[in-house]
């Protein structure tokens, strides 16, 4: 026989016996190109690449020495078929077709020196500023011979803090297509810096990872991140790659018409001259000159040129008679035909691939959601939408606005059509959550997460990017048998997970405060994890930050290199949130957002809203309990959620000095559920 008892401001005592058994681009600062770091990581994983790089550099140097750079093109234009793999993370990092086309226009101008700011090249460097004779074209046939715009769209958590692992989400043969992966963010910045992109040097092999990873925020008409990274993919280095050295042909970028630098700069200082060895070796200037800050391979924002020797270096890479990289296979008539980039190169006439976005995922009854057609692979001319639970429940508009009048969780189906055909319909399930205007719980609230799993999944909402999200667990609890946790020990740095509460009416609670228990440990003192507590008074359509808890305030236990599990009450700390500014709210939700900064597991328990002064013996059968108003001198309403069937449940009301006033329930049996 097992008893369950709560004492609520001496008002209610519960007994239960015989229990049965879910922007704007940041500024480019710091070392924003991660190509060099990526190359070093490759060499650590495969030491044979060290010699491969040495051999490659020598082949390029030999080609330049044996083929004196000339303004005369040695071949017809190199035509490179391109595919963009746009990898969003739950929609984050979306890249429009127009931005892709704009950036394609920019790189073609830069590599053919038709860019408008070519006029800004300083007189000293004009004789060496040259077209690379390379044209990039979006592929019009995919690997299966199907019509394509050269854009693939996928959604994966690997799109955030992306690494080479994101390339497994979508990849086309690198010896037929040049692969570009546009992602939400790129991992490895550290210290607050942002990685814009990184490339793979050709000496590492033309394989399933060859190409460019780029932050989607830096893809536009005016951005040259892609121009810079393409230079790396074709074998060209930073001017500051190996410092000043003693000879222009073995220092800097090993190219003499780009004066070597000792380090990267970003100030566009026209008088800058960081090295004095320019004239050593086959230097075309014959004297020490200022740095070529306008070179596309610098970090300076005034980029506008490649040079003659850089062109020769790229020829060495793209010309099959001089290298064995395999890149020469891109620029063959047969490959142009297979990838759909042969002349005449006209827009493709494809059926669309259905895709869409929406401006809200949580709304109240009577709220509206705007849906936006993001179909790709063709320009849609007709639309066929189906909205379960929506008004109207069908639409032929491109971007319909739908009203949802009834609480529930709903699906949406999208089927666009173009002149090339009709898309395969796409259905996104359980994407719109509509909440009742009446709160789930009223008055003072105690939630100790003592649920069965199915009940927890229907009471709390969980949003996570993968890995180990918030989840009910019985491995540790401050009180009772359960809490919620993230096994953050196993998650990736930067991962963000959300836990969203039921809706509460807190207007009758006399104490406008929420408290909760948290347990968290870092792995090391360098970890930067944080917990942010938000609230919403519009059913989750918008959120306002209420309590930010950074890592120093979040830590409750000593650093632990192995997986953290709290073992005593001293591993837990109570946090308090003032609700005075929303104290009259009759429908409020709370969201606990945890961001992984490299640390260990985190646990939450005993969310207490309002007036409870709780003494707990055992409440493992009660998921939540509320009483309002409390205190009262006339009537009150009691709400509770049973996680198991309960026999002999008793609820008694007592006055402020502990005297029993009445018995509400006396020895009755209840099935699990909400009452």
XYZ file of C-alpha atoms in Angstrom:
675
model
C 0.000 0.000 0.000
C 1.423 3.384 -1.074
C 0.240 6.834 0.016
C 0.463 10.139 -1.864
C 0.174 13.415 0.043
C 0.531 17.136 -0.722
C -0.096 19.944 1.747
C -1.155 23.155 -0.010
C -1.082 26.223 2.231
C -2.917 24.074 4.774
C -5.870 24.186 2.370
C -5.877 20.832 0.612
C -4.431 17.482 1.578
C -4.472 14.641 -0.947
C -4.200 10.974 -0.024
C -4.024 8.092 -2.509
C -3.742 4.411 -1.591
C -3.309 1.092 -3.481
C -1.816 2.557 -6.650
C -1.814 0.607 -9.945
C 0.105 0.654 -12.528
C 7.526 15.104 -25.428
C 18.951 38.135 -41.034
C 21.083 40.323 -41.649
C 24.602 39.012 -42.378
C 26.988 39.397 -39.426
C 30.132 41.392 -40.004
C 33.148 39.543 -41.356
C 35.663 39.625 -38.539
C 38.463 37.345 -37.385
C 39.583 34.283 -39.331
C 36.309 33.803 -41.176
C 37.751 31.357 -43.755
C 38.202 27.895 -42.244
C 39.868 26.272 -45.268
C 43.342 26.079 -43.715
C 42.005 24.562 -40.495
C 39.976 22.052 -42.486
C 43.080 21.085 -44.491
C 45.100 20.539 -41.312
C 42.358 18.324 -39.876
C 42.393 16.264 -43.078
C 46.146 15.775 -42.807
C 45.846 14.646 -39.192
C 43.273 12.067 -40.254
C 45.311 11.013 -43.289
C 49.069 11.821 -42.982
C 49.621 10.745 -46.602
C 48.033 14.056 -47.599
C 51.102 15.910 -46.284
C 53.215 14.553 -49.140
C 50.278 14.886 -51.543
C 50.183 18.613 -50.820
C 53.950 18.975 -51.322
C 53.740 17.162 -54.653
C 50.767 19.230 -55.722
C 52.453 22.541 -54.880
C 55.510 21.525 -56.867
C 53.399 20.577 -59.907
C 51.690 23.953 -59.790
C 55.037 25.747 -59.425
C 56.488 23.768 -62.327
C 53.483 24.600 -64.502
C 53.836 28.314 -63.788
C 57.592 28.216 -64.471
C 57.143 26.256 -67.711
C 54.108 28.190 -68.905
C 54.915 31.868 -68.391
C 51.719 33.654 -67.395
C 50.123 35.468 -70.307
C 47.021 37.548 -70.835
C 46.211 35.209 -73.736
C 43.865 32.393 -72.776
C 45.425 28.974 -73.341
C 42.095 27.164 -73.681
C 38.462 27.848 -74.460
C 36.488 28.889 -71.371
C 36.242 26.313 -68.618
C 32.529 25.625 -68.050
C 31.856 24.212 -64.576
C 28.453 22.583 -63.789
C 27.353 23.624 -60.290
C 24.853 22.195 -57.821
C 23.759 23.953 -54.623
C 22.743 21.754 -51.690
C 20.720 24.047 -49.399
C 20.632 22.374 -45.974
C 18.304 24.085 -43.521
C 17.835 23.139 -39.877
C 14.118 23.067 -39.132
C 13.843 25.834 -41.734
C 16.696 27.923 -40.308
C 19.270 29.005 -42.870
C 16.856 29.154 -45.809
C 18.468 30.476 -48.999
C 16.316 31.869 -51.794
C 16.729 31.005 -55.456
C 17.222 34.692 -56.262
C 20.154 34.929 -53.809
C 21.744 31.861 -55.391
C 21.323 33.311 -58.882
C 22.706 36.650 -57.703
C 25.775 34.991 -56.187
C 26.273 32.949 -59.370
C 26.301 36.240 -61.284
C 28.895 37.642 -58.860
C 31.309 34.717 -59.109
C 31.068 34.675 -62.915
C 31.874 38.380 -63.062
C 34.754 37.940 -60.616
C 36.289 34.982 -62.453
C 35.902 36.697 -65.843
C 36.910 40.151 -64.569
C 33.705 41.826 -65.710
C 33.004 43.031 -62.165
C 32.137 46.731 -61.970
C 34.710 47.413 -59.241
C 37.553 46.126 -61.433
C 38.023 49.843 -62.079
C 39.209 50.127 -58.461
C 42.323 47.995 -59.035
C 45.331 50.199 -58.314
C 47.589 51.121 -61.239
C 50.498 49.153 -59.794
C 48.554 45.884 -60.071
C 46.564 46.513 -63.268
C 49.053 44.714 -65.572
C 48.617 41.549 -63.511
C 44.825 41.640 -62.982
C 43.298 38.959 -65.213
C 40.190 36.971 -66.086
C 40.398 33.348 -64.957
C 38.487 32.265 -68.088
C 36.068 30.164 -65.971
C 32.279 30.145 -66.227
C 30.009 28.558 -63.635
C 26.594 27.254 -64.701
C 23.800 25.767 -62.601
C 23.270 22.150 -63.668
C 20.054 21.489 -65.610
C 20.173 17.681 -65.438
C 20.584 15.765 -62.163
C 22.590 12.518 -61.765
C 19.522 10.533 -62.927
C 19.027 12.672 -66.026
C 16.012 14.489 -64.567
C 15.323 18.167 -65.126
C 16.750 20.391 -62.371
C 17.525 24.016 -61.568
C 20.778 22.890 -59.961
C 19.351 23.451 -56.462
C 18.684 20.704 -53.908
C 16.838 21.477 -50.673
C 17.100 19.279 -47.592
C 16.430 19.772 -43.878
C 18.806 18.319 -41.300
C 20.206 19.250 -37.867
C 23.625 18.878 -39.533
C 22.906 22.241 -41.172
C 23.679 23.963 -37.847
C 27.331 24.109 -36.758
C 27.980 22.287 -39.997
C 31.085 20.230 -40.712
C 31.930 17.733 -43.450
C 29.172 15.521 -42.008
C 26.579 17.775 -43.676
C 27.844 16.633 -47.065
C 26.316 13.199 -46.503
C 22.837 14.767 -46.458
C 23.055 15.541 -50.188
C 25.908 14.974 -52.633
C 26.374 14.689 -56.410
C 29.448 13.141 -58.061
C 32.304 15.669 -57.687
C 33.833 14.626 -61.005
C 30.622 15.669 -62.785
C 29.306 18.549 -60.655
C 30.913 21.198 -58.479
C 29.191 20.869 -55.079
C 28.296 23.840 -52.862
C 26.648 23.218 -49.491
C 24.782 26.260 -48.107
C 24.035 25.791 -44.391
C 22.525 27.558 -41.402
C 25.837 27.989 -39.541
C 29.331 26.473 -39.647
C 30.934 24.988 -36.545
C 34.379 25.708 -35.186
C 34.386 29.503 -34.872
C 35.038 29.854 -31.161
C 35.623 33.071 -29.259
C 32.532 34.667 -30.754
C 33.903 34.582 -34.322
C 31.810 33.442 -37.269
C 32.978 31.018 -39.947
C 31.676 32.181 -43.333
C 32.849 29.215 -45.349
C 35.524 26.697 -46.111
C 36.776 24.834 -49.170
C 38.650 21.615 -49.841
C 41.980 21.883 -51.621
C 42.287 19.679 -54.751
C 45.381 17.889 -53.420
C 43.123 16.084 -50.926
C 41.247 14.312 -53.725
C 38.125 14.901 -55.787
C 35.802 12.824 -53.639
C 32.503 12.899 -51.724
C 33.634 15.821 -49.571
C 35.158 17.991 -52.308
C 33.529 21.395 -52.693
C 32.549 24.370 -50.546
C 30.519 24.752 -47.351
C 29.155 28.280 -46.965
C 27.007 30.041 -44.380
C 23.782 30.934 -46.208
C 23.860 34.457 -44.725
C 26.876 35.198 -46.923
C 25.308 34.316 -50.260
C 24.182 37.425 -52.117
C 24.931 39.743 -55.012
C 27.411 41.779 -52.985
C 29.191 39.002 -51.078
C 32.484 37.473 -52.270
C 32.889 34.661 -49.765
C 32.149 32.159 -52.534
C 34.668 33.783 -54.912
C 37.343 33.424 -52.209
C 36.517 29.786 -51.429
C 36.376 28.832 -55.125
C 39.952 30.109 -55.389
C 40.943 27.585 -52.700
C 39.112 24.741 -54.445
C 41.180 25.471 -57.549
C 44.426 25.413 -55.585
C 45.061 29.095 -54.778
C 46.213 30.099 -51.289
C 45.921 33.122 -49.001
C 48.631 35.772 -49.668
C 49.547 35.385 -45.992
C 49.580 31.552 -46.149
C 53.248 31.012 -45.211
C 54.340 34.477 -44.110
C 57.121 36.599 -45.591
C 59.814 33.942 -46.049
C 62.933 34.560 -48.145
C 61.674 34.181 -51.713
C 58.378 35.163 -53.355
C 58.026 31.728 -54.975
C 58.129 29.835 -51.658
C 56.486 32.290 -49.270
C 53.075 33.897 -48.952
C 50.961 31.985 -51.483
C 53.981 30.825 -53.554
C 52.891 33.226 -56.299
C 55.081 36.233 -57.056
C 52.588 38.705 -58.541
C 50.660 38.620 -55.224
C 53.115 40.212 -52.741
C 53.393 38.048 -49.592
C 51.815 39.130 -46.297
C 52.846 38.153 -42.801
C 49.248 37.858 -41.577
C 45.640 38.453 -42.571
C 44.226 41.980 -42.520
C 40.784 43.483 -42.996
C 41.227 47.243 -42.948
C 41.806 47.928 -46.693
C 44.865 50.001 -45.799
C 46.324 51.091 -49.168
C 49.738 51.838 -47.622
C 50.047 48.453 -45.933
C 53.335 46.596 -46.613
C 53.866 43.690 -44.208
C 56.784 41.965 -45.991
C 59.976 43.324 -47.544
C 61.130 40.283 -49.547
C 58.909 40.903 -52.605
C 61.844 41.330 -54.997
C 63.495 38.020 -54.027
C 62.893 35.368 -56.672
C 61.032 35.755 -60.009
C 59.242 38.904 -58.874
C 57.529 40.875 -61.684
C 57.676 44.174 -59.770
C 61.471 44.330 -59.336
C 61.137 45.987 -55.955
C 59.326 45.799 -52.642
C 55.694 46.906 -53.127
C 52.606 47.445 -50.989
C 50.316 44.522 -50.207
C 47.696 43.525 -52.772
C 44.737 44.000 -50.447
C 42.342 43.951 -53.437
C 43.106 40.307 -54.212
C 40.137 37.961 -53.815
C 42.240 35.666 -51.631
C 42.836 38.366 -48.998
C 40.469 39.061 -46.095
C 40.112 42.746 -46.966
C 36.667 43.975 -48.022
C 37.995 45.837 -51.088
C 38.597 42.650 -53.140
C 38.337 43.066 -56.922
C 40.987 40.943 -58.721
C 42.816 37.703 -59.390
C 46.297 37.767 -60.954
C 48.082 36.263 -63.954
C 49.961 33.718 -61.839
C 46.815 32.781 -59.963
C 45.257 32.108 -63.369
C 48.198 29.874 -64.274
C 47.825 28.029 -60.964
C 44.143 27.387 -61.682
C 45.006 26.208 -65.199
C 47.401 23.715 -63.640
C 44.533 22.343 -61.565
C 41.868 22.326 -64.286
C 44.130 21.041 -67.092
C 44.286 17.242 -67.131
C 47.728 17.202 -68.760
C 49.260 18.844 -65.697
C 47.426 17.381 -62.730
C 45.597 14.217 -61.811
C 42.921 15.852 -59.666
C 40.002 14.778 -61.831
C 38.627 18.302 -62.060
C 39.346 18.275 -65.793
C 36.379 15.895 -66.160
C 34.013 18.738 -65.307
C 34.959 20.644 -68.445
C 34.317 18.089 -71.173
C 31.657 18.133 -73.886
C 30.235 14.817 -72.684
C 29.924 16.046 -69.106
C 28.383 19.325 -70.230
C 25.732 17.320 -72.093
C 25.178 14.964 -69.136
C 24.712 17.826 -66.681
C 22.652 20.045 -69.007
C 25.064 22.984 -69.295
C 25.900 22.731 -73.012
C 25.177 25.607 -75.355
C 22.605 26.921 -75.917
C 22.265 27.291 -72.159
C 18.653 28.295 -71.471
C 16.449 28.106 -68.368
C 15.116 24.562 -67.770
C 11.408 23.659 -68.040
C 11.018 21.325 -65.054
C 8.147 20.262 -62.821
C 8.507 21.936 -59.409
C 9.582 20.226 -56.226
C 7.082 21.095 -53.505
C 8.314 23.014 -50.464
C 6.756 25.612 -48.182
C 7.286 27.569 -44.987
C 4.883 29.059 -42.435
C 5.128 32.015 -40.086
C 3.835 30.326 -36.907
C 3.739 26.833 -35.489
C 1.859 27.680 -32.258
C -1.347 29.757 -32.201
C -4.525 30.177 -30.170
C -7.953 29.157 -31.423
C -9.051 31.736 -33.983
C -5.463 32.587 -34.912
C -4.081 32.746 -38.448
C -1.034 31.217 -40.141
C 0.504 32.500 -43.377
C 1.913 29.792 -45.643
C 4.545 30.651 -48.247
C 5.206 28.632 -51.384
C 8.923 27.825 -51.484
C 8.724 25.225 -54.243
C 11.834 25.027 -56.375
C 13.233 23.349 -59.477
C 10.767 25.454 -61.508
C 8.623 28.570 -61.227
C 5.206 27.434 -60.027
C 2.143 28.810 -61.827
C -0.637 27.044 -59.879
C -1.035 25.793 -56.304
C -3.126 23.169 -54.573
C -3.104 23.320 -50.748
C -4.912 21.173 -48.163
C -5.160 22.296 -44.524
C -6.591 19.837 -41.995
C -8.388 21.797 -39.299
C -8.047 25.044 -41.238
C -10.524 27.542 -42.641
C -10.605 27.300 -45.569
C -9.332 23.741 -45.686
C -8.158 24.072 -49.312
C -6.643 26.936 -51.294
C -5.327 27.678 -54.787
C -3.475 30.829 -53.693
C 0.311 30.970 -53.811
C 0.678 32.180 -50.205
C -2.631 31.578 -48.378
C -3.607 32.839 -44.923
C -5.497 30.184 -42.956
C -7.608 30.493 -39.795
C -7.607 27.707 -37.198
C -10.670 27.764 -34.936
C -10.359 24.467 -33.071
C -7.617 23.287 -30.734
C -5.508 20.455 -32.113
C -2.366 19.548 -34.033
C -2.679 19.696 -37.807
C -1.042 18.638 -41.100
C -0.602 20.613 -44.327
C -0.249 19.298 -47.903
C 1.214 21.330 -50.799
C 1.096 20.448 -54.527
C 2.356 23.190 -56.900
C 2.336 23.057 -60.714
C 4.506 24.675 -63.385
C 4.581 24.623 -67.174
C 6.865 21.589 -66.847
C 4.385 19.514 -64.810
C 2.918 18.967 -61.342
C 5.008 18.357 -58.248
C 4.800 15.257 -56.109
C 2.688 16.449 -53.143
C 4.517 17.080 -49.882
C 2.738 16.656 -46.543
C 4.195 18.033 -43.324
C 2.627 16.349 -40.318
C 1.785 17.867 -36.942
C 3.272 21.266 -37.802
C 0.512 23.599 -36.545
C -0.414 23.421 -32.858
C -3.622 25.255 -31.970
C -4.272 25.825 -28.259
C -7.552 26.398 -26.514
C -8.357 29.889 -25.269
C -9.084 28.211 -21.946
C -5.916 27.366 -20.040
C -5.034 23.756 -19.283
C -4.449 24.573 -15.601
C -5.756 27.334 -13.352
C -4.408 28.945 -10.211
C -1.378 27.745 -8.269
C 0.447 25.012 -10.168
C 2.771 22.254 -9.059
C 4.285 20.050 -11.764
C 6.767 17.437 -10.607
C 6.864 15.598 -13.966
C 5.395 12.489 -12.360
C 3.824 11.359 -15.629
C 3.576 8.260 -17.690
C 5.369 8.849 -20.984
C 2.212 9.116 -23.116
C 0.741 11.719 -20.769
C 3.947 13.734 -20.696
C 4.061 13.790 -24.497
C 0.539 15.220 -24.682
C 1.028 17.716 -21.823
C 4.445 19.208 -22.651
C 5.820 20.090 -26.102
C 9.390 19.346 -27.162
C 11.346 20.974 -29.978
C 14.855 19.712 -30.630
C 17.346 19.612 -33.486
C 18.260 15.958 -33.014
C 20.545 14.073 -30.717
C 19.187 13.905 -27.156
C 16.309 16.420 -26.623
C 14.370 17.139 -23.436
C 12.855 13.855 -22.232
C 11.094 12.404 -19.215
C 13.428 10.248 -17.128
C 13.533 8.318 -13.861
C 17.295 8.302 -13.359
C 17.157 11.364 -11.078
C 14.592 13.676 -9.493
C 14.549 16.309 -6.773
C 11.243 14.924 -5.478
C 9.178 11.946 -6.558
C 10.481 9.538 -9.174
C 10.769 11.614 -12.364
C 12.226 14.776 -13.845
C 13.012 15.993 -17.353
C 16.538 16.101 -18.702
C 18.722 16.569 -21.746
C 21.544 14.054 -22.062
C 23.668 16.936 -23.235
C 26.813 14.894 -22.660
C 26.125 13.213 -26.020
C 24.929 16.265 -27.975
C 26.777 18.570 -30.363
C 27.958 22.002 -29.317
C 25.538 24.710 -30.422
C 22.499 22.417 -30.376
C 19.368 24.122 -29.048
C 16.472 22.274 -27.381
C 13.114 23.649 -26.231
C 10.676 22.431 -23.587
C 7.256 24.138 -23.738
C 4.794 23.984 -20.860
C 1.020 23.520 -20.896
C -1.038 26.712 -20.688
C -1.713 28.236 -17.266
C -4.226 30.743 -15.917
C -2.188 32.548 -13.248
C -4.572 35.470 -12.765
C -5.954 34.126 -9.468
C -2.596 33.216 -7.928
C -1.821 35.667 -5.133
C 1.945 35.062 -5.365
C 3.202 36.005 -8.837
C 6.287 33.813 -8.864
C 7.461 30.670 -10.627
C 10.169 28.486 -9.135
C 11.840 25.370 -10.483
C 14.680 23.060 -9.561
C 17.648 22.607 -11.894
C 20.721 20.368 -11.819
C 23.600 20.888 -14.245
C 27.324 20.233 -14.492
C 29.932 21.285 -17.024
C 32.477 18.930 -18.547
C 35.219 21.558 -18.297
C 35.504 25.148 -17.109
C 35.542 26.307 -20.755
C 31.918 25.249 -21.395
C 29.402 28.008 -22.265
C 25.988 26.355 -21.905
C 22.954 28.511 -21.099
C 19.292 28.130 -20.149
C 16.781 30.773 -21.233
C 13.245 30.935 -19.821
C 10.633 32.597 -22.053
C 6.895 33.215 -21.737
C 4.111 33.553 -24.282
C 0.628 34.959 -23.828
C -0.487 34.151 -27.387
C -0.265 30.333 -27.252
C 3.360 30.304 -28.405
C 3.010 32.467 -31.510
C 5.600 34.822 -29.989
C 7.962 34.564 -27.023
C 9.535 37.080 -24.660
C 12.672 36.345 -22.650
C 11.991 36.306 -18.921
C 15.081 34.754 -17.299
C 18.505 34.238 -18.925
C 20.761 31.838 -17.011
C 24.331 31.789 -18.304
C 26.752 29.008 -17.528
C 28.223 30.427 -14.311
C 24.743 30.777 -12.804
C 23.565 27.488 -14.265
C 26.221 25.229 -12.712
C 24.941 23.348 -9.641
C 27.558 20.602 -9.310
C 31.315 20.192 -9.857
C 32.667 19.716 -13.399
C 32.405 16.099 -14.491
C 34.193 14.497 -17.442
C 31.825 11.490 -17.450
C 28.043 11.628 -17.796
C 26.439 13.682 -14.991
C 23.565 12.383 -12.857
C 22.572 14.286 -9.688
C 22.855 11.996 -6.674
C 21.716 14.243 -3.806
C 19.644 17.355 -3.142
C 22.869 19.384 -2.996
C 23.253 18.848 -6.759
C 20.050 20.846 -7.323
C 19.398 24.594 -7.084
C 16.075 26.424 -7.051
C 15.577 29.256 -9.544
C 12.893 31.900 -9.180
C 11.098 33.923 -11.863
C 8.944 36.958 -11.092
C 5.616 36.880 -12.952
C 4.437 40.302 -11.780
C 4.395 41.765 -15.300
C 2.085 39.003 -16.552
C 0.239 38.337 -13.301
C -3.195 38.860 -14.837
C -2.611 36.442 -17.701
C -5.306 33.822 -18.148
C -3.390 31.833 -20.776
C 0.396 31.761 -20.490
C 2.978 29.189 -21.560
C 6.617 28.954 -20.539
C 9.528 27.758 -22.659
C 12.830 26.437 -21.343
C 15.487 26.738 -24.064
C 18.838 25.092 -23.446
C 21.831 25.820 -25.702
C 24.706 23.356 -25.676
C 28.019 25.043 -24.940
C 29.968 21.813 -24.571
C 28.729 20.881 -21.113
C 27.132 17.891 -19.411
C 23.537 16.795 -18.710
C 20.829 19.153 -17.391
C 17.753 18.235 -15.308
C 14.567 20.173 -14.398
C 12.014 19.304 -11.710
C 9.257 20.747 -9.510
C 7.887 23.670 -11.472
C 5.876 25.645 -8.940
C 3.691 28.597 -9.977
C 1.796 30.705 -7.486
C 0.972 30.068 -3.882
C 2.259 26.633 -3.009
C 4.258 26.017 0.129
C 4.588 22.323 -0.515
C 5.434 19.541 1.868
C 5.921 16.340 -0.086
C 6.021 12.762 1.098
C 5.319 10.943 -2.178
C 3.429 12.282 -5.175
C 4.712 9.924 -7.858
C 1.144 9.304 -9.075
C 0.216 12.943 -9.593
C 1.592 14.703 -12.673
C 0.238 18.136 -11.747
C -2.091 19.708 -9.209
C -3.728 23.145 -8.964
C -6.162 24.909 -6.655
C -7.775 28.295 -7.230
C -8.439 30.643 -5.706
C -6.081 29.859 -2.856
C -6.669 30.921 -0.144
C -10.467 31.248 -0.324
C -13.316 32.004 2.038
C -16.080 30.588 -0.171
C -15.346 28.203 -3.056
C -12.366 26.783 -4.923
C -11.642 24.595 -7.942
C -9.165 21.712 -7.783
C -7.492 20.329 -10.928
C -5.128 17.381 -11.038
C -3.536 14.979 -13.515
C -3.131 11.342 -12.461
C -0.342 9.455 -14.204
C -1.580 6.074 -12.956
C -4.858 4.538 -11.869
C -5.477 5.366 -8.211
C -7.616 3.623 -5.613
C -8.812 5.196 -2.383
C -8.073 8.790 -3.365
C -8.978 11.349 -0.711
C -8.889 15.156 -0.929
C -9.566 17.158 2.236
C -9.793 20.938 2.691
C -8.270 22.486 5.803
C -8.196 26.009 7.157
C -5.119 28.114 7.844
C -4.561 26.500 11.276
C -4.875 22.957 9.940
C -8.464 22.180 10.942
C -10.403 20.046 8.459
C -13.221 22.039 6.869
C -14.641 19.440 4.482
C -13.819 16.297 2.574
C -14.028 16.790 -1.204
C -13.222 13.215 -2.197
C -13.207 10.324 0.225
C -11.647 6.984 -0.717
C -12.709 6.938 -4.378
C -10.998 5.226 -7.339
C -9.862 7.130 -10.461
C -8.379 6.053 -13.756
C -5.296 7.924 -14.971
C -6.085 11.243 -16.621
C -6.908 14.884 -16.029
C -9.647 15.911 -13.548
